[in-house]
Coordinates of C-alpha atoms in Angstrom, one line a residue:
Chain A
M3 CA -0.1 -0.1 0.0
A4 CA 2.8 2.7 1.0
R5 CA 4.0 4.0 -2.1
D6 CA 7.3 6.8 -2.7
V7 CA 6.1 10.0 -1.3
G8 CA 8.8 11.7 -3.2
D9 CA 6.5 13.4 -5.2
L10 CA 4.5 15.2 -2.3
I11 CA 8.0 17.1 -1.1
D12 CA 7.6 20.7 -1.6
V13 CA 10.8 21.6 -3.1
D14 CA 10.6 25.3 -2.0
A15 CA 10.4 24.9 1.5
S16 CA 12.6 22.1 2.3
E17 CA 16.6 22.5 2.7
C18 CA 19.9 21.2 3.4
L19 CA 22.8 22.6 5.3
N20 CA 26.1 21.7 5.2
A21 CA 26.3 20.2 2.0
T22 CA 29.1 20.7 -0.7
D23 CA 25.8 21.7 -3.2
P24 CA 23.3 23.1 -1.4
R25 CA 21.0 22.3 -3.9
A26 CA 21.9 18.3 -4.4
W27 CA 19.2 17.0 -1.9
T28 CA 16.7 17.4 -4.9
S29 CA 19.2 14.9 -7.2
V30 CA 19.3 12.3 -4.3
L31 CA 15.2 12.4 -3.8
A32 CA 15.0 12.0 -7.7
R33 CA 15.5 8.7 -9.8
G34 CA 17.5 8.7 -12.8
T35 CA 16.4 7.3 -16.2
L36 CA 17.4 3.5 -15.1
G37 CA 16.1 3.8 -11.5
E38 CA 19.2 4.4 -10.3
P39 CA 19.8 7.8 -8.1
A40 CA 20.6 10.9 -10.4
G41 CA 23.5 12.4 -8.1
A42 CA 25.2 12.3 -4.9
L43 CA 24.9 14.3 -1.6
A44 CA 28.1 15.2 0.4
S45 CA 28.9 16.6 3.7
D46 CA 31.2 19.8 3.4
D47 CA 32.8 20.9 6.8
D48 CA 32.3 17.7 8.9
H49 CA 30.4 14.2 8.8
E50 CA 26.9 16.1 9.9
L51 CA 24.0 16.6 7.4
L52 CA 20.8 18.1 8.2
I53 CA 18.0 17.6 5.5
R54 CA 14.6 18.9 6.1
L55 CA 11.8 17.6 3.8
V56 CA 8.3 19.6 4.0
F57 CA 5.8 17.7 2.6
V58 CA 2.8 19.9 0.6
V59 CA 0.1 17.3 2.2
P60 CA 0.3 15.3 5.6
V61 CA 1.6 11.7 5.0
R62 CA 1.3 8.7 6.9
A63 CA 5.4 7.6 6.6
R64 CA 5.8 3.7 7.2
A65 CA 9.6 3.7 5.7
L66 CA 12.4 5.4 4.8
V67 CA 15.5 4.5 2.8
I68 CA 18.8 5.8 3.3
R69 CA 21.9 4.6 1.0
S70 CA 25.5 5.5 0.1
P71 CA 27.2 4.9 -2.9
T72 CA 29.2 1.2 -2.9
T73 CA 32.1 2.9 -4.8
R74 CA 33.9 6.0 -2.7
A75 CA 36.0 8.4 -4.5
D76 CA 37.6 9.6 -1.9
A77 CA 39.0 8.0 1.0
D78 CA 37.7 11.0 3.6
V79 CA 34.0 10.0 2.7
S80 CA 31.6 7.1 4.1
G81 CA 28.1 6.6 4.3
V82 CA 25.7 7.2 6.9
G83 CA 26.1 5.7 10.5
T84 CA 23.7 7.0 12.9
V85 CA 20.6 8.9 11.8
R86 CA 18.1 10.7 13.8
V87 CA 14.7 11.6 12.6
F88 CA 12.7 14.3 13.7
V89 CA 8.8 14.9 13.2
N90 CA 7.2 18.3 12.2
G91 CA 8.3 21.5 14.4
Q92 CA 10.1 24.4 13.4
A93 CA 13.0 24.3 11.1
M94 CA 16.0 23.6 13.1
G95 CA 19.9 24.3 13.0
F96 CA 22.6 21.9 14.0
E97 CA 22.8 23.4 17.7
N98 CA 19.2 22.6 18.3
V99 CA 19.2 18.8 17.0
A100 CA 21.6 17.7 19.3
R101 CA 19.5 18.5 22.1
R102 CA 16.3 17.8 20.8
K103 CA 15.0 14.1 21.4
P104 CA 14.5 12.5 18.2
A105 CA 11.2 10.2 17.0
Q106 CA 13.1 7.6 16.0
T107 CA 17.2 6.7 15.6
L108 CA 18.5 4.8 12.8
E109 CA 21.7 2.7 12.5
G110 CA 23.2 2.5 8.9
A111 CA 22.1 2.8 5.8
G112 CA 19.5 0.5 4.0
E113 CA 15.8 0.3 4.6
H114 CA 14.1 1.0 7.9
A115 CA 10.8 0.6 9.0
L116 CA 9.3 3.6 10.8
D117 CA 7.1 3.7 13.9
A118 CA 3.9 3.8 12.9
T119 CA 2.5 6.1 15.9
A120 CA 5.3 8.7 16.0
F121 CA 5.1 9.2 11.9
D122 CA 1.1 8.8 11.7
R123 CA 1.0 12.6 10.6
V124 CA 4.1 14.0 8.7
R125 CA 4.1 17.5 7.7
A126 CA 7.7 18.0 7.8
L127 CA 10.7 15.4 8.4
T128 CA 13.9 16.1 9.5
I129 CA 16.8 13.9 8.8
F130 CA 20.0 14.4 10.8
V131 CA 23.1 12.6 9.9
E132 CA 24.8 12.3 13.2
S133 CA 28.1 10.2 12.4
N134 CA 28.7 8.1 9.5
D135 CA 30.2 4.3 9.5
K136 CA 33.9 4.4 8.8
G137 CA 34.1 7.8 11.2
T138 CA 35.5 9.7 8.4
A139 CA 35.6 13.5 8.0
R140 CA 32.5 13.4 5.5
T141 CA 29.6 11.6 4.7
V142 CA 28.3 10.7 1.6
I143 CA 24.4 9.9 0.6
S144 CA 23.3 8.4 -2.9
E145 CA 19.8 8.2 -2.4
I146 CA 16.9 9.2 0.2
R147 CA 13.3 7.8 -0.2
V148 CA 10.2 7.9 2.1
F149 CA 7.6 5.6 1.8
G150 CA 3.9 6.1 2.8
D151 CA 0.7 7.6 1.7
A152 CA -0.9 10.7 1.6
L153 CA -3.6 11.3 4.1
A154 CA -6.9 12.2 3.0
S155 CA -7.0 15.8 2.7
T156 CA -7.9 18.4 -0.1
D157 CA -4.5 19.5 -2.4
V158 CA -5.4 23.0 -3.5
A159 CA -2.8 23.1 -5.9
A160 CA -4.5 20.1 -7.7
L161 CA -7.7 22.0 -8.1
K162 CA -8.4 22.9 -11.4
P163 CA -10.4 26.4 -12.3
C164 CA -14.2 26.0 -13.5
Chain B
M13 CA 20.4 36.7 -10.7
V14 CA 21.5 35.0 -7.5
L15 CA 18.0 34.7 -5.6
E16 CA 18.7 35.4 -1.6
A17 CA 18.0 36.9 1.5
T18 CA 20.0 39.7 3.0
I19 CA 20.3 41.3 6.4
L20 CA 22.3 44.4 6.3
C21 CA 24.0 45.0 9.9
L22 CA 25.0 48.4 10.3
D23 CA 27.6 49.5 12.8
N24 CA 26.0 52.2 15.4
S25 CA 28.5 52.5 17.9
E26 CA 29.7 55.7 19.0
H27 CA 32.7 55.4 16.8
V28 CA 30.3 55.8 13.8
R29 CA 30.0 59.6 15.1
N30 CA 33.7 60.3 13.3
S31 CA 33.1 62.3 10.1
D32 CA 36.2 61.0 8.6
Y33 CA 33.9 59.8 5.6
A34 CA 31.8 62.6 4.6
P35 CA 29.4 63.5 6.0
S36 CA 30.0 60.5 8.9
R37 CA 30.6 57.2 9.0
L38 CA 27.1 56.5 10.1
Q39 CA 25.4 58.6 7.2
A40 CA 27.9 57.3 4.5
E41 CA 27.3 53.4 5.8
A42 CA 23.6 54.4 5.5
D43 CA 23.9 55.4 2.2
A44 CA 25.9 52.4 1.0
A45 CA 23.3 50.1 2.5
N46 CA 20.5 52.0 1.0
L47 CA 22.1 51.3 -2.5
L48 CA 23.1 48.0 -1.6
A49 CA 19.4 47.4 -0.5
G50 CA 18.0 48.7 -4.0
A51 CA 20.6 46.5 -5.9
K52 CA 19.9 43.3 -4.2
T53 CA 15.9 43.9 -4.7
Q54 CA 16.8 44.6 -8.2
A55 CA 18.8 42.0 -9.2
N56 CA 15.8 39.4 -8.9
P57 CA 12.3 40.2 -7.9
E58 CA 12.2 37.7 -5.0
N59 CA 15.1 38.9 -3.3
S60 CA 14.4 39.9 0.4
V61 CA 16.4 42.3 2.3
G62 CA 16.4 43.0 6.2
V63 CA 18.2 45.2 8.6
M64 CA 20.0 45.3 11.8
S65 CA 22.2 47.2 14.3
L66 CA 24.7 45.8 16.1
A67 CA 25.7 48.1 18.8
G68 CA 23.5 48.9 21.7
R69 CA 22.4 47.1 24.5
A70 CA 21.9 44.2 22.1
P71 CA 22.1 43.8 18.3
R72 CA 18.4 44.1 17.2
V73 CA 16.7 43.2 14.1
L74 CA 15.3 46.7 12.8
T75 CA 13.4 44.7 9.8
T76 CA 13.5 40.9 9.2
P77 CA 13.9 40.5 5.6
T78 CA 11.3 42.0 3.4
Q79 CA 11.1 42.6 -0.2
D80 CA 9.4 46.4 0.9
L81 CA 12.3 48.7 0.1
G82 CA 10.3 51.4 1.9
S83 CA 10.2 49.8 5.0
V84 CA 14.0 48.6 4.4
L85 CA 14.7 52.6 4.2
S86 CA 12.9 54.1 6.6
S87 CA 14.3 51.7 9.2
V88 CA 18.0 52.6 7.7
H89 CA 17.1 55.9 8.2
G90 CA 16.2 55.6 12.2
V91 CA 18.9 54.0 13.3
K92 CA 20.7 55.6 16.5
I93 CA 23.9 55.7 17.8
E94 CA 24.7 53.7 20.9
G95 CA 27.3 51.9 22.9
E96 CA 29.7 49.3 21.1
I97 CA 29.3 46.4 18.5
N98 CA 29.0 43.2 19.5
V99 CA 30.2 41.5 16.0
V100 CA 29.6 37.6 17.5
S101 CA 26.1 37.7 18.7
G102 CA 25.1 40.3 15.7
V103 CA 26.1 37.5 13.6
Q104 CA 23.9 35.1 15.2
V105 CA 21.1 37.1 15.6
A106 CA 21.3 37.6 11.6
H107 CA 21.5 34.0 11.1
L108 CA 18.3 33.4 13.2
A109 CA 16.5 36.1 11.3
L110 CA 17.6 34.3 8.1
K111 CA 17.0 31.0 9.2
H112 CA 13.2 31.6 9.3
R113 CA 12.7 33.3 5.6
Q114 CA 9.5 32.3 4.0
N115 CA 11.2 31.3 0.7
K116 CA 13.9 28.3 1.5
H117 CA 15.1 28.8 -2.1
Q118 CA 16.7 31.8 -0.9
R119 CA 20.4 31.5 0.0
M120 CA 21.2 33.4 3.1
R121 CA 23.6 36.3 3.0
I122 CA 24.5 38.7 5.9
V123 CA 26.2 41.9 4.8
M124 CA 28.1 43.5 7.7
F125 CA 29.3 47.4 7.8
I126 CA 32.2 47.5 10.4
G127 CA 33.1 51.0 11.5
S128 CA 34.7 50.7 14.7
P129 CA 37.3 48.2 16.4
I130 CA 35.8 44.6 17.1
S131 CA 36.3 43.4 20.6
A132 CA 35.7 39.8 19.9
E133 CA 38.6 37.6 20.2
E134 CA 40.1 35.8 16.7
E135 CA 38.7 32.4 18.1
E136 CA 35.3 33.6 18.8
L137 CA 35.2 35.0 15.4
R138 CA 36.7 32.0 13.8
A139 CA 34.2 29.3 15.6
V140 CA 30.9 31.6 14.8
G141 CA 32.4 31.9 11.2
K142 CA 32.6 28.2 10.9
K143 CA 29.2 27.6 12.3
L144 CA 27.7 29.7 9.5
R145 CA 29.8 28.3 6.9
K146 CA 28.1 24.8 7.8
C147 CA 24.7 26.5 7.6
N148 CA 25.3 28.1 4.0
V149 CA 25.3 31.4 5.4
A150 CA 27.6 34.0 2.8
V151 CA 29.0 36.7 4.7
D152 CA 30.2 40.0 3.4
V153 CA 31.9 42.6 5.4
V154 CA 32.6 46.2 4.9
S155 CA 35.6 47.4 7.0
F156 CA 36.0 51.2 7.1
G157 CA 37.7 53.8 9.9
D158 CA 39.3 50.9 11.8
V159 CA 40.8 49.1 9.0
E160 CA 44.4 48.1 10.0
A161 CA 43.3 47.4 13.5
N162 CA 40.3 45.1 12.4
K163 CA 42.5 43.3 9.6
P164 CA 43.9 40.0 11.1
K165 CA 40.5 39.6 12.7
L166 CA 38.1 39.9 9.7
E167 CA 40.6 38.0 7.8
A168 CA 40.4 35.1 10.1
F169 CA 36.8 35.1 10.2
M170 CA 36.4 35.1 6.6
S171 CA 38.8 32.4 5.9
S172 CA 36.6 30.4 8.2
V173 CA 33.1 31.8 6.5
N174 CA 34.0 31.4 2.9
K175 CA 32.5 28.6 0.9
N176 CA 32.9 28.4 -3.1
N177 CA 34.2 32.4 -2.9
N178 CA 30.5 33.3 -1.7
S179 CA 32.1 35.8 0.7
N180 CA 33.7 39.2 0.5
L181 CA 35.8 41.3 2.6
V182 CA 36.1 45.0 1.3
E183 CA 38.3 47.7 3.2
I184 CA 37.6 51.2 2.5
E185 CA 40.1 53.8 3.6
A186 CA 39.2 57.0 5.0
G187 CA 38.0 59.8 2.8
A188 CA 36.8 57.4 0.0
N189 CA 33.1 57.5 -0.5
L190 CA 31.5 54.4 1.0
A191 CA 28.9 54.0 -1.8
D192 CA 31.2 54.3 -4.4
V193 CA 33.5 52.3 -4.0
L194 CA 31.3 49.7 -3.2
C195 CA 29.7 50.0 -6.3
G196 CA 32.5 48.1 -8.1
T197 CA 33.0 45.4 -5.7
A198 CA 31.7 41.7 -5.5
I199 CA 29.2 42.7 -2.9
F200 CA 27.3 44.4 -5.7
N201 CA 28.5 42.3 -8.8
Q202 CA 27.7 38.6 -7.6
D203 CA 27.4 37.6 -11.1
G204 CA 31.1 38.6 -11.9
P205 CA 32.7 42.1 -13.4
A206 CA 30.3 44.1 -15.8
V207 CA 27.3 41.7 -16.0
G208 CA 24.9 44.8 -15.8
S209 CA 26.1 45.9 -12.9
G210 CA 26.1 49.7 -13.7
F211 CA 22.7 49.4 -14.9
A212 CA 21.9 47.7 -11.7
A213 CA 23.7 50.6 -9.6
A214 CA 22.4 53.3 -11.1
A215 CA 18.9 51.8 -11.2
A216 CA 19.2 51.3 -7.4
A217 CA 20.5 54.8 -6.8
A218 CA 17.9 56.6 -8.7
Q219 CA 15.3 54.5 -6.6
S220 CA 16.8 55.4 -3.1
Q221 CA 16.9 58.7 -4.2
A222 CA 13.8 58.9 -5.2
A223 CA 12.7 57.2 -1.7
M224 CA 14.6 59.6 0.3
G225 CA 13.2 62.2 -1.3
G226 CA 9.9 60.8 -0.3
F227 CA 10.8 60.8 3.1
S228 CA 12.2 64.5 3.6
G229 CA 9.1 65.4 2.1
E230 CA 11.0 67.6 -0.8
G231 CA 9.4 67.7 -3.7
G232 CA 12.4 67.8 -5.9
D233 CA 13.5 70.7 -8.0
M234 CA 12.6 71.0 -12.0
G235 CA 15.5 69.2 -13.1
D236 CA 14.4 65.8 -11.6
M237 CA 11.3 65.9 -13.3
G238 CA 12.9 66.3 -16.5
D239 CA 12.6 61.9 -16.7
D240 CA 9.0 62.3 -16.4
P241 CA 7.7 63.0 -19.9
A242 CA 3.9 63.2 -18.8
L243 CA 4.4 65.7 -16.3
M244 CA 6.5 67.9 -18.4
M245 CA 3.8 68.0 -20.9
A246 CA 0.9 68.6 -18.5
L247 CA 3.2 71.7 -17.0
R248 CA 3.9 73.0 -20.8
I249 CA 0.5 72.8 -21.8
S250 CA -0.9 74.6 -18.5
L251 CA 1.6 77.5 -19.2
E252 CA 0.5 77.8 -22.7
E253 CA -2.7 78.1 -21.7
E254 CA -2.0 80.7 -19.0
R255 CA 0.2 82.5 -21.8
A256 CA -3.0 82.7 -24.1
R257 CA -5.2 83.7 -21.4
Q258 CA -3.2 86.6 -20.7
A259 CA -2.8 87.5 -24.5
A260 CA -6.5 87.4 -24.9
M261 CA -6.6 89.8 -22.1
E262 CA -3.8 92.1 -23.1
A263 CA -5.5 91.9 -27.0
R264 CA -9.1 92.9 -25.6
G265 CA -7.6 95.7 -23.5
E266 CA -5.6 97.2 -26.8
G267 CA -9.1 97.6 -28.3
S268 CA -11.6 96.1 -30.1
T269 CA -10.4 97.1 -33.9
E270 CA -7.4 95.0 -33.5
A271 CA -9.3 92.1 -31.8
A272 CA -11.6 92.2 -34.5
A273 CA -8.6 92.0 -37.5
E274 CA -6.8 88.9 -35.3
A275 CA -10.4 87.3 -35.1
S276 CA -11.1 87.9 -38.9
T277 CA -7.5 87.0 -40.0
E278 CA -7.9 83.7 -37.7
G279 CA -10.9 82.5 -39.5
A280 CA -9.7 83.4 -42.7
G281 CA -5.9 81.5 -42.3
S282 CA -6.4 79.1 -39.8
V283 CA -7.2 75.5 -40.1
D284 CA -9.8 75.5 -37.4
T285 CA -13.0 77.8 -38.6
S286 CA -15.2 76.0 -36.6
Q287 CA -15.3 78.8 -33.8
P288 CA -14.6 82.0 -35.5
A289 CA -17.3 83.9 -33.5
H290 CA -16.4 82.8 -30.0
A291 CA -12.2 83.5 -30.8
A292 CA -12.6 87.0 -28.4
D293 CA -13.7 84.9 -25.7
P294 CA -11.2 82.5 -24.3
M295 CA -13.6 81.2 -21.0
M296 CA -15.4 80.0 -24.1
L297 CA -13.3 77.5 -26.0
D298 CA -11.9 74.3 -25.7
D299 CA -8.4 73.7 -24.8
D300 CA -6.9 72.6 -28.4
A301 CA -9.1 75.9 -29.8
L302 CA -7.4 77.7 -27.1
L303 CA -4.1 76.8 -27.8
Q304 CA -4.2 77.6 -31.6
Q305 CA -5.3 80.6 -30.8
A306 CA -2.7 81.6 -28.5
L307 CA -0.5 80.2 -31.4
A308 CA -1.9 82.6 -34.1
L309 CA -1.6 85.4 -31.4
S310 CA 1.7 85.0 -30.7
M311 CA 3.1 84.2 -34.3
G312 CA 1.0 87.6 -34.9
Q313 CA 2.8 89.5 -32.6
E314 CA 6.3 88.0 -33.3
G315 CA 5.1 89.2 -37.5
A316 CA 4.4 92.9 -35.9
Q317 CA 7.4 93.3 -34.1
E318 CA 10.9 91.5 -35.4
G319 CA 13.1 89.9 -33.0
A320 CA 10.0 89.1 -30.5
P321 CA 10.6 86.5 -27.8
A322 CA 9.8 83.1 -29.6
P323 CA 6.9 81.2 -28.6
A324 CA 6.2 78.4 -26.1
I325 CA 6.0 75.8 -28.4
D326 CA 8.3 73.9 -30.4
E327 CA 7.3 73.3 -33.6
E328 CA 9.1 70.2 -34.9
D329 CA 6.6 68.7 -32.8
D330 CA 3.9 69.0 -35.7
P331 CA 5.0 70.3 -39.2
E332 CA 1.4 70.5 -40.3
L333 CA 0.7 72.6 -37.4
A334 CA 3.3 74.8 -38.1
A335 CA 2.8 74.9 -41.8
A336 CA -0.4 75.9 -41.0
L337 CA 0.7 78.7 -38.6
A338 CA 3.1 79.9 -41.6
M339 CA 0.7 80.4 -44.2
S340 CA -1.9 82.0 -41.6
L341 CA 1.0 84.4 -40.6
R342 CA 1.7 85.2 -44.8
E343 CA -1.9 86.0 -44.8
H344 CA -1.9 88.3 -41.8
T345 CA 0.6 89.9 -42.9
E346 CA -0.7 90.4 -46.5
N347 CA -4.1 91.4 -45.0
A348 CA -2.6 94.0 -43.0
D349 CA -0.9 95.2 -46.0
G350 CA -4.5 95.5 -47.7
D351 CA -6.0 96.8 -44.9
T352 CA -3.4 100.0 -44.6
A353 CA -3.1 100.2 -48.1

C-alpha cells in the first residue's frame, strides 16, 4: 500500500545544510532514467548533514530508505552511521538537533521501518546524520526515499478552475 | 540573478560619529546600505532585504527580510548611535532572522558594515564563522574606519566563513565614498564584473534617491522631473494656457478693432475655422482651440514686431501645425498690408 511519497515534497520549503552543493539533495530524491539515483549528496565541513523535507500534504510515513554509494571516490568520505529523524516542528539548526529528542534513531544505511505512531501525520521530516559508518571526516548519501501514503485532504494546488 | 535573502548589519556604535567619511561614518554607511538594498531587490524580484543594528544594549533586528524597499530605507534612516558593536552575537541574531525566511530557495547572506574596533577574540570569530559556513550562510564584510586594527580578525573570520568564494571582505580607506567604492566590488556584482552591474547600481541609486526625496518631504526641483514626460507635457500645456489667457486679455485691452482684425484673420487663415465668432472669449473655448488661438496670437505679435521672444511651443513637434501657422502668418501680413493700403 505504501508508495514513494517523494513527489509530495515541497521543494521550495525544504533545505539541506552543510552540503557541498546546497541543491544536491534534490538529485538524491529524484531517480535517474534507469531507476538509479541521479547524484550524490556529500557533507562539506564535517560529517554532519541536516536535511529537512516538507510535504505539501500530511503523509503517513512507513519506511525511510537511505543509501550511500558502494564505490567511493575519496578516502575521507563514508556512508551514513547514526541517523536521527525528527517529525514536524520548526526548522532546526545544528545547535538544536543535538539537544532535541528524536522521533526515531536509525543505524546505518538501508531500508528502515518507521514507528507507526510517531510517523502517523508527518508534515515535515528532519533527517540529521549524526555520524558516518567509518568515522571519516565527511559523509556521502546517494539516495533518500520516503515510503508512505498521503492522508486524505484537499490538495489546493491540484484544484482546477471551472 | 542570485535569489537570496540578505540582512544588512549596520554599525551604530559611538565610533561612527567620526566624520572621516563624509558626511559621517554612520551617514556614509547608511547611504551605502540604501544603495545595496536597492541593488539586491533589483537583482531578483524575489530577493528580500532586512536590516539590523550591531551596537546598543544588544544587536537588534530592525526589519526582518522583506521585499518592501520603503520599510528597509525607513529603518536605516531611524538608526540611533549607541554603545559598542557586538559582532559575534550580531551575526548569530542575523542568522536566526535569516533561518526562518519564507522561501527556502533563497540563499542566506549577511552584509556587515564594521566601522569600529572589534572587541571579540579571533577564536570566537573563527568559531562563529565556521558555524555560519556549515549552515550555508554567506557573509560580506565592509570594513571602514578602523581598517588596520580589524584586519587580522576579519581575515580570520572570512577564511572560516568562505565557501566556494561566496563571501567578500572589502576594506575602504578614510576619505573615500563608501557607496562609490562598493559599486565596483563583488558585494554589488555577484555574477561577476560588468554583468549589467552599472545598470543595476544606477537603477538602485535612482530608486533610493527617489525614496529619500519622499522621506524628507521635498518635492524635488524641476531638474528631477525631467525624466517624467507626462508631467513635463502637463506643465507645458498649463503654461501655454496661462500665456494664451494673458495674451487674450491684452488683446481685448488694446482695443476692439485689433481684436476684431485678429479674429477675422484667424477665421480666414487658420485650419480651425469652426469657432471664429467665439475667438475673442477664451473662457468659451476648449483647450485645443485655445491653444490654436494662443499660437496664432503669439505668431501674429512676432510678425508685427521682429525679434520678439520665441513662442512657447516647439514647432518641430507638429510640421502640419507649423505649416498652417506659417500660412496664416503670411495671410495675416498680406491682410494687414491690404488694410493699410
